[in-house]
XYZ file of C-alpha atoms in Angstrom:
732
model
C 89.431 155.449 108.893
C 86.722 152.872 107.473
C 87.126 148.717 107.380
C 84.379 147.534 104.976
C 83.151 143.668 104.236
C 81.033 142.545 101.429
C 78.349 139.911 102.192
C 75.836 138.096 99.871
C 73.127 140.161 99.181
C 72.023 139.300 95.565
C 73.122 135.605 96.236
C 71.060 135.450 99.369
C 68.046 137.017 97.968
C 68.024 134.858 94.915
C 68.222 131.933 97.196
C 65.328 132.915 99.403
C 62.993 134.337 96.974
C 60.721 131.613 97.296
C 60.343 131.752 101.155
C 58.950 135.305 101.204
C 56.120 133.906 103.069
C 58.277 133.332 106.157
C 58.582 136.050 108.750
C 61.485 138.444 108.548
C 63.121 139.891 111.567
C 65.184 142.991 111.468
C 68.233 142.792 113.786
C 71.028 145.398 115.010
C 74.480 144.619 116.201
C 75.125 146.124 119.789
C 78.401 145.090 120.757
C 81.155 142.229 120.354
C 84.689 141.395 119.360
C 86.633 141.444 116.108
C 90.086 139.286 116.102
C 92.139 139.651 113.361
C 94.870 137.023 113.375
C 97.812 138.390 111.120
C 100.072 135.662 109.992
C 104.041 136.404 111.259
C 105.169 133.864 108.683
C 103.662 135.305 105.776
C 104.178 138.769 107.044
C 107.890 138.049 107.450
C 108.119 136.369 103.991
C 106.568 139.419 102.188
C 108.194 142.175 104.203
C 105.261 143.670 105.973
C 105.505 144.423 110.166
C 102.484 144.894 112.425
C 103.391 147.611 114.444
C 101.980 150.205 117.251
C 99.045 147.697 117.885
C 96.342 148.945 120.456
C 93.998 146.016 121.421
C 90.815 146.678 123.183
C 89.044 143.219 123.493
C 90.545 139.874 124.325
C 91.136 137.822 120.968
C 89.637 134.474 120.613
C 91.566 131.724 122.289
C 91.978 129.383 119.434
C 93.605 132.297 117.200
C 97.180 132.516 119.032
C 98.503 135.619 117.090
C 95.243 137.333 117.387
C 94.500 140.979 117.480
C 91.143 141.636 119.420
C 89.028 144.670 119.106
C 86.049 145.593 120.807
C 82.847 146.765 118.702
C 81.691 150.082 119.747
C 78.587 151.742 118.886
C 77.359 150.332 115.606
C 74.523 150.544 113.067
C 74.948 147.530 111.213
C 71.282 146.369 110.312
C 70.453 142.258 108.995
C 67.939 140.215 108.422
C 67.097 136.760 110.228
C 64.360 134.367 108.537
C 63.246 131.276 110.432
C 66.149 131.689 112.909
C 68.871 131.884 110.425
C 70.978 134.862 109.101
C 69.166 136.360 105.512
C 71.335 139.419 104.459
C 72.637 142.420 105.509
C 70.246 145.497 105.202
C 72.476 148.705 105.588
C 75.017 150.145 108.401
C 78.419 149.263 109.664
C 80.238 147.988 112.285
C 82.602 150.245 114.253
C 85.872 148.640 116.255
C 88.046 150.631 118.992
C 91.609 150.146 119.107
C 93.955 149.836 116.290
C 97.708 148.422 114.612
C 99.611 149.552 111.878
C 101.339 147.804 108.960
C 104.384 148.675 107.936
C 105.756 148.295 104.893
C 109.742 149.434 104.354
C 109.600 152.919 105.615
C 105.892 153.694 105.263
C 103.333 152.867 107.964
C 99.770 152.299 107.111
C 98.020 153.552 110.579
C 94.776 151.809 111.476
C 93.649 153.289 114.869
C 89.953 152.459 114.545
C 88.048 151.059 111.771
C 84.708 150.307 110.262
C 83.336 147.123 108.859
C 80.360 147.540 106.221
C 78.766 145.296 104.185
C 79.662 145.372 100.389
C 79.188 142.584 97.859
C 77.894 138.993 97.471
C 78.593 136.063 100.434
C 80.859 134.657 100.617
C 83.331 137.130 99.954
C 83.607 140.364 102.713
C 86.002 143.310 101.674
C 87.555 145.524 104.234
C 88.906 149.312 103.586
C 91.203 150.514 106.172
C 91.954 154.164 105.963
C 94.659 156.070 107.543
C 98.135 158.178 107.284
C 98.766 159.372 103.880
C 96.169 157.214 102.009
C 94.004 154.296 102.316
C 94.282 150.489 101.640
C 91.949 147.862 101.801
C 91.814 144.387 102.504
C 89.171 141.844 101.366
C 87.749 138.723 103.649
C 87.130 135.826 101.731
C 85.706 132.376 102.261
C 83.833 133.735 105.722
C 81.439 131.747 107.521
C 78.312 133.658 108.295
C 75.828 132.385 110.839
C 73.580 133.133 113.563
C 73.147 131.796 116.745
C 69.419 132.130 117.892
C 70.181 130.615 121.330
C 72.892 133.762 122.017
C 71.338 136.308 119.565
C 74.786 136.531 118.146
C 76.205 137.147 114.453
C 78.917 134.978 113.637
C 81.481 135.891 110.844
C 83.963 133.356 111.318
C 87.486 132.551 110.418
C 87.451 134.108 107.027
C 90.709 134.975 104.829
C 92.197 138.336 105.248
C 93.597 139.375 101.912
C 95.247 142.426 100.288
C 93.365 143.554 97.406
C 94.680 144.913 94.360
C 93.942 148.669 94.702
C 95.588 148.208 98.314
C 98.589 146.536 96.698
C 98.986 149.548 94.358
C 98.621 152.211 96.919
C 101.353 150.640 99.018
C 103.484 150.701 96.391
C 103.548 146.825 96.151
C 101.703 145.522 93.158
C 102.630 142.308 93.581
C 100.771 141.996 96.877
C 97.332 141.773 94.914
C 95.598 138.943 96.403
C 98.174 138.254 99.223
C 96.367 136.314 102.113
C 97.934 137.772 105.440
C 95.671 136.256 107.959
C 92.250 135.642 109.286
C 89.384 137.593 110.827
C 86.386 136.274 113.026
C 83.524 138.528 114.135
C 81.656 137.818 117.027
C 78.852 140.511 117.388
C 75.969 140.692 120.143
C 72.677 141.799 118.730
C 69.024 142.841 119.735
C 65.755 142.720 117.748
C 65.402 146.173 115.843
C 62.381 145.668 113.735
C 59.961 143.555 111.196
C 58.171 140.733 112.407
C 58.578 139.953 116.318
C 61.304 137.413 116.847
C 60.002 133.696 117.531
C 61.335 131.840 120.399
C 63.813 129.237 119.400
C 63.178 125.781 120.215
C 66.028 123.885 119.429
C 66.512 122.244 116.151
C 65.496 118.274 115.523
C 67.034 115.715 118.244
C 68.850 113.989 115.704
C 72.787 114.605 115.908
C 74.372 111.593 115.217
C 73.310 110.134 118.559
C 70.885 107.742 117.244
C 71.452 105.343 114.887
C 70.507 107.079 111.739
C 72.900 107.571 108.232
C 75.057 110.310 108.062
C 76.480 112.219 105.038
C 79.329 114.889 104.820
C 79.559 115.979 101.196
C 82.366 118.928 99.741
C 81.045 121.125 97.324
C 83.956 123.698 96.859
C 87.683 123.889 97.179
C 88.963 127.539 96.960
C 92.365 128.835 96.368
C 95.605 127.208 97.357
C 97.305 129.379 99.559
C 101.344 129.555 101.043
C 100.812 130.106 104.743
C 104.837 129.685 105.526
C 108.066 128.590 103.882
C 111.196 127.025 105.581
C 114.832 126.449 104.314
C 116.351 128.432 101.215
C 114.617 128.320 97.828
C 114.778 126.285 96.015
C 115.389 123.451 98.812
C 112.890 124.462 101.147
C 109.599 123.160 102.400
C 106.436 124.923 102.089
C 103.131 124.851 104.703
C 100.065 125.404 102.243
C 96.711 125.580 102.688
C 93.231 125.719 100.971
C 89.704 126.934 101.551
C 86.842 124.278 101.703
C 82.891 124.487 102.062
C 81.124 121.116 102.767
C 77.400 120.512 103.286
C 74.893 118.138 104.754
C 72.808 116.543 101.917
C 71.308 113.782 104.389
C 68.226 113.965 106.668
C 70.026 114.079 110.263
C 72.341 116.373 111.811
C 75.613 116.288 111.509
C 77.743 116.523 115.180
C 80.305 119.127 114.969
C 81.595 119.352 118.378
C 85.002 120.605 119.111
C 87.921 118.900 120.299
C 88.088 117.184 123.045
C 84.841 116.006 122.219
C 85.142 113.493 119.455
C 81.995 113.661 117.261
C 83.316 116.202 114.673
C 84.725 115.907 111.088
C 88.317 116.093 110.135
C 89.978 117.241 106.880
C 92.795 115.585 105.284
C 94.560 117.988 102.572
C 96.694 116.404 99.698
C 98.573 117.700 96.718
C 99.600 115.579 93.739
C 101.232 115.955 90.356
C 101.312 114.337 86.854
C 104.923 114.357 85.767
C 106.516 112.385 82.750
C 103.413 109.881 82.684
C 103.278 109.274 86.470
C 100.642 110.356 88.864
C 102.565 111.216 92.395
C 101.595 112.508 95.413
C 103.860 115.488 96.637
C 102.092 116.551 99.644
C 99.563 115.995 102.509
C 98.660 117.767 105.844
C 97.748 116.913 109.307
C 93.931 116.409 110.027
C 92.103 119.663 110.385
C 89.706 119.135 113.263
C 86.187 120.661 112.706
C 84.754 122.744 115.429
C 82.011 124.920 114.995
C 79.355 124.633 112.073
C 77.960 128.105 111.071
C 75.222 126.641 108.892
C 75.174 128.729 106.324
C 72.791 128.691 103.067
C 75.238 127.461 100.298
C 73.286 123.852 99.560
C 69.991 125.459 99.616
C 67.279 125.921 102.439
C 69.425 125.263 105.753
C 67.158 123.708 108.259
C 69.339 125.525 111.026
C 69.516 123.139 114.106
C 70.464 126.578 116.126
C 73.824 125.479 117.457
C 77.206 125.168 115.783
C 77.742 121.867 117.205
C 75.319 120.049 114.908
C 75.634 121.022 110.937
C 71.881 121.036 109.862
C 70.233 119.253 106.974
C 70.981 121.166 103.678
C 73.045 123.470 105.713
C 76.894 124.760 104.356
C 79.928 125.126 106.417
C 83.115 127.116 104.992
C 86.623 126.812 106.383
C 88.931 129.479 104.974
C 92.261 128.277 103.958
C 93.580 130.610 107.284
C 91.233 128.802 109.367
C 92.144 125.147 107.587
C 96.054 126.032 108.324
C 95.453 126.859 111.809
C 97.568 124.729 113.852
C 95.402 124.788 117.069
C 92.885 122.599 114.780
C 95.640 120.340 113.178
C 95.738 117.103 114.411
C 97.753 113.732 113.559
C 96.628 111.160 110.979
C 96.997 108.120 112.800
C 94.646 109.112 115.269
C 91.405 108.758 113.295
C 90.282 105.535 111.820
C 89.385 106.389 108.454
C 86.929 103.449 107.973
C 84.535 104.184 111.152
C 85.650 107.943 111.153
C 86.305 107.645 114.898
C 88.987 109.915 116.500
C 90.491 108.606 119.515
C 91.776 111.345 121.876
C 93.344 109.363 124.221
C 97.436 109.569 123.339
C 96.741 112.084 120.671
C 98.678 115.339 120.063
C 95.940 117.353 121.484
C 96.617 115.689 124.712
C 100.369 116.075 124.674
C 100.155 112.120 123.769
C 98.792 111.249 127.333
C 96.573 108.536 127.907
C 93.725 111.059 128.381
C 91.591 113.253 126.827
C 92.835 116.548 128.438
C 93.473 119.249 125.922
C 97.515 120.394 126.473
C 98.670 121.309 122.835
C 97.244 124.493 121.225
C 99.625 124.906 118.245
C 101.937 127.508 120.041
C 105.629 127.193 119.190
C 105.056 125.386 116.141
C 107.083 126.625 113.099
C 105.003 127.968 110.018
C 105.028 124.978 108.000
C 104.342 122.311 110.659
C 101.473 120.174 110.302
C 100.221 121.809 107.501
C 100.005 120.826 103.729
C 103.467 120.287 103.065
C 105.636 120.479 99.553
C 109.053 120.688 98.450
C 109.922 123.845 96.504
C 111.536 120.920 94.226
C 108.215 119.460 93.424
C 106.678 122.735 92.728
C 106.707 124.495 89.628
C 108.266 122.007 87.328
C 107.590 122.577 83.614
C 105.293 119.829 81.706
C 103.986 118.956 85.391
C 99.910 119.234 86.041
C 99.193 119.774 89.496
C 95.786 119.252 91.788
C 95.236 119.671 95.137
C 92.344 117.442 97.109
C 90.385 117.656 100.241
C 88.993 114.643 102.200
C 86.229 115.147 104.920
C 86.177 112.029 107.044
C 83.271 111.659 109.490
C 82.065 109.107 111.927
C 78.820 107.024 111.267
C 78.904 108.379 107.600
C 77.155 105.583 106.074
C 75.269 107.346 102.474
C 78.051 108.044 100.115
C 81.849 107.440 100.905
C 82.822 109.440 98.100
C 81.138 112.453 97.715
C 83.192 113.862 100.654
C 86.559 113.933 98.608
C 86.976 116.255 95.937
C 90.172 118.025 93.775
C 90.598 120.955 91.894
C 93.660 121.532 89.340
C 96.089 124.445 89.331
C 96.532 126.565 85.991
C 100.121 128.492 87.161
C 102.262 128.853 89.938
C 105.496 130.739 90.380
C 107.718 131.622 93.168
C 107.681 135.165 94.311
C 111.034 135.309 96.077
C 109.693 134.768 99.056
C 106.730 132.366 98.644
C 104.791 130.641 95.997
C 101.761 131.942 94.324
C 98.995 129.643 92.785
C 96.689 130.495 90.221
C 93.863 127.832 90.465
C 91.538 126.417 87.739
C 87.801 127.807 87.280
C 86.792 124.268 86.279
C 83.755 122.956 88.209
C 84.847 120.867 91.179
C 86.259 117.430 90.458
C 84.386 114.799 92.754
C 86.051 112.014 94.066
C 89.774 111.073 94.780
C 92.246 112.835 92.537
C 94.010 109.696 91.127
C 90.591 109.082 89.099
C 91.828 111.795 86.736
C 95.064 109.634 85.676
C 95.472 106.215 83.699
C 94.400 103.807 81.551
C 92.171 102.515 83.903
C 91.606 102.401 87.746
C 89.325 100.153 89.907
C 88.525 99.584 93.440
C 90.230 96.381 95.236
C 87.938 93.572 96.493
C 86.585 92.600 98.723
C 85.676 96.289 100.550
C 84.437 94.933 103.785
C 87.205 96.865 105.705
C 87.335 99.916 103.031
C 88.463 100.752 99.588
C 91.605 101.176 97.813
C 92.106 102.308 94.372
C 94.511 101.124 91.580
C 95.289 103.344 88.783
C 97.480 102.042 85.886
C 99.009 103.517 82.793
C 100.767 101.498 80.085
C 103.296 102.872 77.315
C 104.369 101.616 74.524
C 108.242 102.563 74.319
C 108.781 100.879 70.881
C 110.889 98.210 69.872
C 108.859 95.904 71.717
C 109.014 97.154 75.017
C 106.537 98.639 77.393
C 106.521 100.461 80.522
C 103.836 99.593 83.327
C 102.788 102.126 86.028
C 100.765 101.649 89.022
C 99.575 104.300 91.388
C 97.881 102.559 94.717
C 95.590 104.881 96.750
C 94.204 103.907 100.082
C 90.952 105.647 100.860
C 89.568 104.571 104.040
C 91.259 100.793 104.664
C 92.358 101.386 108.640
C 94.557 98.413 108.480
C 97.119 99.830 105.632
C 98.802 98.456 102.887
C 102.527 96.568 103.305
C 102.253 94.797 99.855
C 101.598 95.055 96.633
C 102.078 92.597 93.434
C 101.449 92.104 89.652
C 101.699 88.860 87.690
C 105.198 88.435 85.553
C 106.228 85.224 84.422
C 109.309 84.248 85.764
C 110.736 83.928 82.272
C 109.695 87.540 81.338
C 112.795 90.041 81.930
C 111.865 92.892 83.621
C 113.972 96.339 83.930
C 113.861 99.841 85.325
C 112.033 98.462 88.288
C 111.006 101.437 90.875
C 109.311 102.762 93.731
C 107.728 106.047 95.056
C 106.643 107.330 98.570
C 105.834 110.814 99.538
C 108.996 111.183 101.905
C 112.343 111.790 101.056
C 113.747 108.987 103.344
C 115.198 106.328 100.972
C 115.564 103.976 103.772
C 112.205 103.152 104.218
C 111.506 102.452 100.622
C 109.809 99.292 99.721
C 111.976 96.203 98.461
C 111.123 94.546 95.111
C 111.255 90.722 94.386
C 110.552 88.546 91.616
C 109.508 84.937 91.767
C 106.605 82.289 91.621
C 105.644 84.228 88.420
C 105.079 87.835 89.804
C 106.380 91.019 90.966
C 106.342 92.199 94.462
C 106.577 95.096 96.329
C 106.877 95.141 99.937
C 107.747 96.949 103.508
C 108.191 95.613 107.111
C 105.471 93.788 108.950
C 103.355 95.179 111.427
C 105.661 96.352 114.789
C 108.894 96.097 112.358
C 111.179 99.232 113.185
C 111.256 101.320 109.725
C 108.270 99.582 108.110
C 106.545 102.298 105.975
C 103.077 101.233 105.187
C 100.455 102.726 102.660
C 97.826 104.566 104.795
C 94.727 106.670 103.949
C 95.013 109.628 102.018
C 98.391 108.448 100.310
C 99.389 107.292 96.992
C 102.443 105.147 96.490
C 104.006 104.356 93.021
C 105.257 101.144 91.281
C 106.971 100.712 87.896
C 108.617 98.509 85.575
C 109.332 97.746 82.026
C 109.354 94.322 79.804
C 109.129 93.452 76.157
C 105.673 91.852 76.967
C 102.643 93.702 75.690
C 99.636 94.727 78.204
C 96.569 92.642 79.071
C 93.888 92.408 81.368
C 95.454 90.877 84.652
C 94.779 91.087 88.554
C 97.065 92.528 91.430
C 97.347 91.474 94.662
C 97.221 93.511 97.896
C 98.461 92.662 101.197
C 97.432 94.438 104.544
C 99.498 95.746 107.197
C 97.789 95.393 110.518
C 96.180 91.926 111.251
C 92.650 91.064 110.886
C 90.486 88.572 109.370
C 90.451 89.449 105.654
C 93.978 87.925 104.062
C 94.317 90.355 101.662
C 92.722 92.286 98.507
C 92.590 91.525 94.574
C 92.300 94.119 92.122
C 91.580 94.366 88.246
C 94.344 95.978 86.207
C 96.615 95.456 83.196
C 99.942 93.844 83.270
C 102.475 91.957 81.235
C 100.295 89.162 79.289
C 100.650 85.995 81.586
C 96.892 84.371 80.829
C 94.975 84.197 77.362
C 91.617 85.140 78.052
C 88.894 83.354 75.895
C 87.816 85.555 72.957
C 84.903 83.882 72.031
C 82.435 81.355 73.254
C 79.769 78.730 71.654
C 77.320 76.408 73.553
C 77.863 72.907 72.169
C 74.827 71.392 74.144
C 72.607 73.297 76.539
C 72.184 76.925 76.243
C 73.793 80.212 77.683
C 70.994 81.430 80.180
C 72.902 84.871 80.626
C 76.352 86.252 80.300
C 78.921 86.639 77.742
C 82.501 86.170 76.929
C 83.441 89.042 78.971
C 81.690 87.352 82.100
C 84.488 84.528 82.279
C 87.493 86.880 81.703
C 88.102 87.625 85.372
C 87.199 86.280 88.948
C 84.495 88.872 89.805
C 81.226 87.043 90.354
C 80.014 88.039 87.043
C 79.240 84.548 85.476
C 78.172 82.820 82.440
C 75.231 80.996 83.331
C 74.587 77.675 81.612
C 71.112 75.955 81.650
C 70.245 72.494 80.640
C 68.101 72.018 77.284
C 66.065 69.157 77.752
C 65.104 69.261 73.885
C 68.698 68.826 72.935
C 70.081 65.240 72.191
C 72.916 64.320 74.266
C 75.375 62.672 72.334
C 77.541 65.147 73.941
C 77.832 66.064 77.716
C 74.206 67.095 78.962
C 75.785 70.906 79.339
C 79.194 71.893 77.334
C 80.452 75.033 76.663
C 83.368 75.543 73.892
C 85.871 78.669 74.132
C 88.658 80.030 72.007
C 91.585 81.750 72.618
C 94.840 82.657 71.201
C 98.305 81.777 72.656
C 100.780 84.235 73.193
C 103.514 81.658 72.373
C 103.954 79.261 69.559
C 105.918 76.380 71.126
C 105.060 76.821 74.958
C 106.845 74.550 77.432
C 104.117 75.215 80.047
C 100.279 74.912 78.873
C 97.848 75.297 81.622
C 94.029 75.746 81.706
C 92.386 77.781 85.019
C 88.800 77.385 85.599
C 86.643 78.790 88.040
C 83.207 76.838 88.109
C 80.267 75.683 90.324
C 77.165 73.984 90.131
C 73.875 74.172 91.051
C 73.067 70.622 92.208
C 74.958 68.170 94.048
C 75.927 64.820 92.339
C 76.959 66.873 89.381
C 80.176 65.653 87.180
C 82.397 68.443 85.560
C 84.962 67.829 82.746
C 87.533 69.438 81.113
C 88.782 69.002 77.302
C 91.735 70.267 75.348
C 91.738 70.489 71.500
C 95.158 68.536 70.047
C 96.023 70.388 67.058
C 98.375 67.627 66.343
C 95.589 64.602 66.412
C 92.879 67.074 65.508
C 90.599 65.597 68.378
C 89.431 66.441 71.765
C 91.354 64.931 74.814
C 89.867 64.757 78.101
C 91.971 66.001 80.547
C 90.380 66.085 83.810
C 87.069 64.738 85.186
C 85.627 65.186 88.931
C 82.448 65.968 90.808
C 81.647 70.117 91.153
C 81.118 71.850 93.923
C 78.185 73.981 95.005
C 80.674 77.200 95.407
C 82.907 78.277 92.920
C 86.066 76.059 92.939
C 89.272 76.772 90.814
C 90.556 74.022 88.570
C 94.194 74.005 86.951
C 94.907 71.839 84.247
C 98.581 71.634 83.227
C 100.288 70.213 80.298
C 104.513 70.394 80.141
C 107.235 69.802 78.080
C 107.254 68.773 74.508
C 103.234 67.852 75.072
C 102.417 71.626 75.418
C 102.760 72.820 72.106
C 100.232 69.996 70.417
C 97.492 72.464 72.232
C 98.319 75.421 70.071
C 97.360 75.632 66.224
C 100.691 76.353 64.158
C 100.640 79.593 62.830
C 97.403 81.107 64.246
C 98.418 80.565 67.920
C 94.600 79.439 68.536
C 93.930 77.576 71.610
C 90.370 75.703 72.357
C 89.120 73.772 75.703
C 85.583 72.772 76.385
C 83.802 72.124 79.566
C 81.182 69.995 80.310
C 78.601 69.021 83.337
C 76.586 66.175 83.821
C 73.889 65.812 86.712
C 74.263 62.131 87.455
C 71.172 59.868 86.894
C 69.344 62.958 86.200
C 65.835 63.574 84.952
C 66.571 65.107 81.887
C 63.037 66.470 81.660
C 64.440 68.765 84.537
C 66.089 72.076 83.967
C 69.142 72.686 86.133
C 71.921 75.064 85.702
C 75.465 75.765 86.385
C 77.963 78.764 86.213
C 81.542 79.589 85.195
C 83.187 82.735 87.031
C 86.546 82.275 85.321
C 88.554 80.361 82.315
C 92.036 81.448 81.136
C 94.951 80.024 79.640
C 98.488 80.119 81.373
C 101.012 79.923 78.490
C 104.753 79.905 79.761
C 108.307 79.260 77.699
């Protein structure tokens, strides 16, 4: 009986073609252990049983359902170059002991097996021959590395998959590509030939201990896999997982210590769909805690630090779907601060919620879906929906790029096999960044970003008959303070219908409630410490929507934070029912436009129209005077308000605001005051019958002027002022 696997000969040779001057050592495996963890939940779902198990070694402690097999006399030769794995040469691994796989009345006895290199990294194939025929299994997404301190070859946490030929031989063709567990090989080795081994003196001393920028990036997402199902279809719940590969594109080693050491990255896994024009989150996992970096070569020439406790510069690390589904390494989300990347092991799930960092929980006793990426049957396979899955690496002290550590991939198709869901993922290039950026008319990051990022995506739909639907998806990337409130400007006079909210759970008792008052619609949950509060947390999307008879325009949403802190809240550019009329044109009456355009004054975003004195210009008007035009959404308003945000350069500058009266055809000075050195908002309000005087009949044109005068100024001195925002608020 033979057990063979494929590793990366062609790909690795190409990668290392430019490094032939390096010393190449040949090593041979002399012993070790193979651990096969066959997932009981999956085997039960597909009608397979493990029988006649005869183990000959102790399984790895973190593979609780593992079967351990000692490596016997082996002939496997492989190459090491510059203290890192290069490629396999020849030979095979021989294992002692065995087990059987039973399908119906037929058992495939695997009493001894061999492991033989076959194809290209990171794939490995396993051929098991026994009984009346042979079957073979593939090992996918393996972590292959070399530990120069222990002279040990590591082939870690790879997916164990039934290939098409084996499925046919078993009389179960539907099992082709079916994942059934994971495999890990820890093989001792001795030098066998080639160049003499060089002493290993360790890698660079930097491992996140010093104040150096770190960067974890995600470079690949592999297939989405079912790892368990609870309940009866179509009302059950699934435990899913995915394989991921990360890289270190920075300049320093990244700490990758296992729990209970807090210095390692964690991985959050999410799933989304676009359905009926709305971007919805349908699942999320607990956090996978990283615990060993094999420092492979998928990112370039890996600078191997010589220890799995660090991910070296230009090194890669792959976690298989089985590894990312391992409940031994899945911990609660609330234990990690996404902004700093720091995990607090006190009172963690691993310590059984005790106030220390002693490990007590190992994942035993959990169901097949607990802590994994949980998605309901009812949310899968919906006709007309598009599906995406996402992985997000969070690492402490990561300061170089906060968005290269998250990426998503789409799903081409999915189907219920009678016992579990099967997924066919897209071969498209990996989509960097949060999945929410795939959807909407626009998306924007809320400001200020001092305490992390939240992204708001919006899609507006013309329903016909003068009605519009507004859909918002709000995503928290790394704000630890969380979100408890979200509002969009909507005039009190505007009637809204079909107001809605959606979160990720099925508990209607904690849904956010909506109110419409003070010219805005607001959704909110309870305050911090209040029972039943349901804040929006990192790696999560909530949805908000409504309909009304007002067309969309640029607007600014407001976001309220859940936990206390110095920052009162956030604002974010988006689209909403037209409540303000932005300027559509500007011209200088006196002075000159130093920088900026009309777009610079549309929103309060610190992008300014900077105005400058022109000493050569006559000053029959204000020394600097700018005129702006817009269009009123109403012909006969009862409320006309000019909103101005501006600042001056020199103290003692007088600021004036004029409105154009279309009845008397003249400019009317409505406000005058001394300007301020920082941006200050000025509101000029006209109500009642007078408001209609400032809207041109028929065209709806509105006009305003803003003037600046430096009191007792020497007009030969060139000075400047600036406008950040000018808009009209028009209401019935």
